XYZ file of C-alpha atoms in Angstrom:
319
model
C -90.300 50.859 -61.139
C -86.539 50.350 -60.768
C -84.608 51.415 -63.708
C -81.071 50.836 -64.769
C -78.699 53.236 -66.677
C -77.808 52.070 -70.015
C -74.112 52.136 -69.086
C -74.940 49.379 -66.484
C -76.913 47.554 -69.029
C -73.943 47.517 -71.527
C -71.597 46.319 -68.625
C -74.104 43.501 -67.710
C -74.324 42.600 -71.462
C -70.671 42.552 -71.846
C -70.303 40.183 -68.769
C -73.043 38.000 -70.499
C -70.844 37.900 -73.695
C -67.932 36.839 -71.809
C -69.813 34.254 -69.547
C -71.681 32.543 -72.393
C -69.020 32.791 -74.965
C -71.011 35.228 -76.823
C -72.744 32.652 -78.939
C -76.000 34.460 -79.189
C -77.925 31.372 -78.795
C -78.870 28.628 -81.422
C -81.900 28.559 -83.734
C -84.022 25.511 -82.777
C -85.257 23.702 -85.843
C -88.051 21.131 -85.530
C -88.356 17.918 -87.721
C -90.715 19.664 -90.221
C -88.010 22.284 -90.830
C -89.579 25.055 -88.888
C -87.146 27.324 -86.787
C -88.404 28.696 -83.682
C -87.330 32.248 -82.572
C -87.923 34.531 -79.649
C -88.027 38.132 -80.385
C -87.649 40.846 -77.515
C -90.050 43.669 -78.143
C -91.497 46.781 -76.212
C -95.310 46.972 -75.921
C -95.480 50.306 -77.805
C -97.001 51.374 -81.162
C -93.486 51.165 -82.975
C -93.746 47.281 -82.926
C -97.186 46.822 -84.481
C -95.628 45.547 -87.818
C -94.030 42.437 -86.334
C -97.330 41.746 -84.543
C -99.214 42.086 -87.909
C -96.578 40.112 -89.763
C -97.073 37.209 -87.354
C -100.809 37.360 -87.646
C -100.545 37.609 -91.362
C -98.315 34.487 -91.649
C -95.267 36.338 -93.063
C -93.096 34.469 -90.799
C -94.499 31.079 -91.368
C -94.163 31.619 -94.993
C -90.392 31.746 -94.320
C -90.537 28.547 -92.113
C -90.139 30.698 -88.749
C -92.186 30.096 -85.764
C -92.115 33.476 -83.856
C -92.627 34.147 -80.242
C -92.891 37.771 -79.202
C -91.913 38.445 -75.625
C -92.639 41.783 -74.242
C -89.777 43.721 -72.115
C -89.723 47.355 -70.640
C -87.285 48.401 -72.894
C -83.652 48.096 -74.371
C -82.492 47.632 -70.834
C -83.777 44.062 -70.898
C -83.724 43.294 -74.783
C -79.977 44.160 -75.556
C -78.357 41.808 -72.853
C -81.178 39.221 -73.702
C -80.027 39.117 -77.284
C -76.432 39.019 -76.503
C -77.035 35.954 -74.094
C -79.296 33.995 -76.565
C -82.492 34.535 -74.454
C -83.753 36.393 -77.716
C -82.627 35.655 -81.112
C -83.649 39.025 -82.252
C -84.858 42.289 -80.478
C -86.238 45.706 -81.054
C -84.570 48.839 -79.596
C -84.319 52.570 -80.252
C -81.271 53.521 -82.501
C -79.491 55.446 -79.817
C -79.216 52.589 -77.430
C -77.787 50.451 -80.277
C -75.189 53.088 -81.050
C -74.148 53.251 -77.349
C -73.888 49.429 -77.109
C -72.000 49.147 -80.366
C -69.601 51.962 -79.310
C -68.889 49.895 -76.200
C -68.049 46.829 -78.201
C -71.236 44.837 -77.967
C -71.343 42.451 -81.067
C -74.738 43.702 -82.309
C -76.007 43.692 -85.990
C -79.058 45.622 -87.099
C -81.133 43.355 -89.677
C -83.844 45.612 -90.500
C -85.507 48.968 -90.013
C -87.968 49.311 -87.039
C -89.818 52.903 -86.865
C -89.100 56.220 -88.084
C -90.505 59.689 -87.791
C -93.376 60.860 -89.691
C -91.148 63.941 -90.605
C -94.167 66.228 -89.856
C -93.982 68.822 -87.208
C -96.917 68.479 -84.677
C -98.016 65.155 -86.498
C -95.333 62.946 -85.446
C -95.685 60.060 -82.885
C -93.325 61.621 -80.385
C -93.271 65.296 -79.101
C -92.456 67.443 -76.094
C -95.743 68.565 -74.282
C -96.473 71.177 -71.635
C -99.583 72.245 -69.802
C -102.020 74.342 -71.900
C -101.487 77.504 -69.877
C -97.587 76.952 -69.850
C -95.525 80.022 -70.856
C -93.306 77.675 -72.868
C -94.230 77.966 -76.361
C -91.157 77.275 -78.484
C -88.284 74.926 -78.290
C -85.972 77.689 -77.139
C -88.271 78.198 -74.235
C -87.238 74.712 -72.987
C -83.754 75.931 -71.905
C -83.495 76.121 -68.269
C -86.542 73.841 -67.679
C -87.230 70.513 -65.969
C -88.074 68.198 -68.728
C -89.289 64.454 -68.036
C -87.897 61.804 -70.414
C -88.173 57.912 -70.192
C -84.543 57.380 -70.080
C -81.491 59.737 -69.359
C -78.929 60.245 -71.801
C -80.487 58.536 -74.814
C -82.429 59.302 -77.891
C -84.947 61.568 -76.322
C -82.308 63.810 -74.559
C -80.203 64.123 -77.575
C -82.919 65.168 -79.891
C -84.531 67.510 -77.539
C -81.059 69.044 -77.208
C -80.742 69.297 -80.789
C -84.035 71.004 -81.470
C -83.461 73.445 -78.499
C -79.885 74.285 -79.824
C -81.435 74.838 -83.431
C -84.013 77.256 -81.889
C -81.376 79.366 -80.144
C -81.640 77.961 -76.671
C -78.845 76.351 -74.487
C -79.759 72.613 -73.835
C -76.909 72.452 -71.308
C -79.125 74.231 -69.018
C -82.133 71.751 -69.136
C -82.591 69.488 -66.110
C -83.754 66.048 -67.102
C -85.953 63.797 -64.983
C -86.417 60.098 -65.613
C -89.860 58.850 -65.643
C -91.837 56.155 -67.259
C -93.916 57.069 -70.354
C -97.308 56.506 -68.437
C -96.134 58.839 -65.674
C -94.905 61.799 -67.685
C -98.256 63.540 -68.493
C -99.266 63.401 -64.649
C -96.037 64.946 -63.619
C -96.369 67.800 -66.110
C -100.071 68.322 -64.823
C -98.811 68.452 -61.325
C -95.992 70.882 -62.066
C -93.306 68.299 -60.938
C -91.661 68.946 -64.249
C -91.949 71.873 -66.847
C -92.530 69.543 -69.987
C -92.163 65.965 -70.797
C -91.389 63.926 -73.947
C -93.940 61.294 -74.736
C -94.607 58.932 -77.723
C -97.956 57.323 -78.718
C -100.323 56.401 -77.368
C -99.322 58.660 -74.565
C -99.043 61.623 -76.775
C -102.606 61.431 -77.941
C -103.790 60.802 -74.191
C -101.906 63.965 -73.057
C -103.190 66.254 -75.684
C -106.682 64.740 -75.179
C -106.371 65.941 -71.658
C -105.530 69.416 -72.681
C -101.809 69.348 -72.919
C -100.065 71.173 -75.773
C -97.221 70.187 -77.953
C -94.162 72.514 -78.017
C -91.796 70.585 -80.598
C -91.763 67.396 -82.375
C -88.187 66.441 -81.320
C -87.675 63.444 -83.792
C -89.208 65.270 -86.938
C -87.128 68.373 -85.825
C -84.039 66.499 -85.715
C -84.299 64.718 -89.014
C -87.629 64.166 -91.176
C -86.464 60.692 -91.793
C -85.221 59.996 -88.315
C -84.675 56.135 -87.796
C -85.955 56.076 -84.266
C -85.844 52.148 -83.833
C -84.474 48.895 -85.366
C -84.534 45.299 -85.260
C -81.150 43.567 -84.324
C -79.433 40.289 -83.484
C -76.167 39.237 -82.032
C -73.260 39.025 -84.737
C -72.392 35.516 -83.519
C -75.896 34.315 -83.984
C -76.155 35.883 -87.351
C -72.897 34.403 -88.415
C -74.118 30.758 -87.227
C -77.477 31.073 -88.618
C -77.318 33.220 -92.015
C -80.260 31.590 -93.570
C -82.382 32.148 -90.558
C -81.214 35.879 -90.510
C -82.020 36.393 -94.207
C -85.662 34.722 -93.644
C -86.371 36.968 -90.648
C -85.241 40.040 -92.701
C -87.500 39.101 -95.425
C -90.449 38.503 -93.231
C -89.827 41.622 -91.242
C -89.439 43.820 -94.426
C -92.817 42.357 -95.654
C -94.252 43.169 -92.102
C -92.989 46.779 -92.383
C -94.558 47.238 -95.820
C -97.756 45.723 -94.892
C -98.177 47.933 -91.920
C -97.476 50.953 -93.877
C -100.135 50.214 -96.261
C -102.752 48.938 -93.942
C -102.994 51.634 -91.152
C -106.385 50.376 -89.800
C -105.018 47.077 -89.355
C -101.879 48.473 -87.639
C -104.228 50.272 -85.135
C -106.370 47.207 -84.567
C -103.453 44.862 -83.744
C -102.501 47.143 -80.788
C -105.226 45.370 -78.835
C -103.143 42.200 -79.162
C -100.426 43.548 -76.841
C -101.566 46.947 -75.266
C -104.443 48.070 -73.323
C -105.745 51.264 -75.128
C -108.840 53.352 -75.104
C -110.686 52.834 -78.303
C -110.921 56.708 -78.855
C -107.138 57.026 -78.519
C -106.455 54.001 -80.667
C -108.556 55.696 -83.495
C -106.719 59.110 -83.306
C -103.277 58.449 -82.233
C -100.436 59.188 -85.035
C -98.984 56.267 -86.487
C -95.240 56.462 -87.150
C -93.656 55.619 -90.571
C -92.510 52.060 -91.031
C -89.774 52.277 -93.727
C -88.611 49.082 -95.308
C -84.882 50.149 -95.358
C -82.580 51.717 -92.783
C -81.985 55.477 -93.351
C -78.476 55.564 -92.622
C -77.850 59.180 -92.929
C -80.323 59.786 -89.919
C -78.481 56.941 -87.887
C -75.303 59.064 -88.464
C -77.025 62.125 -87.138
C -77.957 60.319 -84.035
C -74.438 59.132 -83.754
C -73.114 62.577 -84.209
C -75.579 63.858 -81.389
C -74.457 61.035 -79.156
C -70.785 61.985 -79.484
C -71.783 65.882 -79.035
C -73.646 65.228 -75.771
C -70.863 62.971 -74.395
C -73.067 59.749 -74.379
C -70.116 58.127 -76.329
C -66.473 58.868 -76.751
C -65.932 57.636 -80.057
C -68.124 56.927 -83.229
C -69.301 53.289 -83.535
C -68.471 51.540 -86.822
C -71.757 51.980 -88.524
C -70.618 49.789 -91.425
C -70.546 46.964 -88.906
C -73.685 47.789 -86.959
C -75.981 48.496 -89.851
C -77.147 46.203 -92.706
């Protein structure tokens, strides 16, 4: 699978902004007053609440007809939101910080997904083979670690937990692989360790791999890992639609948080998952509000690791 660096993604999104005037697309409203929206999402556990919300009718209650379109990641969703292909999208927080720092007119409308805050019981972690000599975060220094995207949330949070444990993250060699390929690379010895999220974490540990460190929980127990966002232009032109989407999305997050079995069950609607894995995987937290302090932590880490050269304006980016 061909993958683009996020710097290229940002450049293409900036071009899209210039090419289409950065209007972010218009909301299409039918004669009965229903507004049609397309939302770009990633087919992972994180977005279960929005699927549940559509199923429960929370968006229809707000007069919204939501179509969920899956993409491989923020590399497709960020420029899609900017160009108007999507009215809203889901992305990890660091990608949004990088885009904002480069001047992309994005605005977070609601929280998306957060760490459970529990070491060894989070929805993302660094894994190694069962017989690996790596037993602590500090041991990851100098090793080859697979991540799904270079220079993003998983590298900065791994660097943080390694640094905190007394290791030197500058000696880590990161290798970019898709989440489905990481456990196999660890098993074959192509890499020493790999960062995976659910359901790949439960799949890997079920095959005998061992968790070394929960990089999200270890960075901040309330870490805001992902958020839903729109383009500032679309939100400015359609403030009532944005208000309705935020209300329905907040209700969806709260519902998923209190109905874990339904959150697991809805995974069947957009992923292919083994029933045993579905039953035992760790669900993340789905808070109804953005933890701004943890977003600042991720921004500080992005600056420290050289992903950005200046802090983005969080007052503009966050709700």
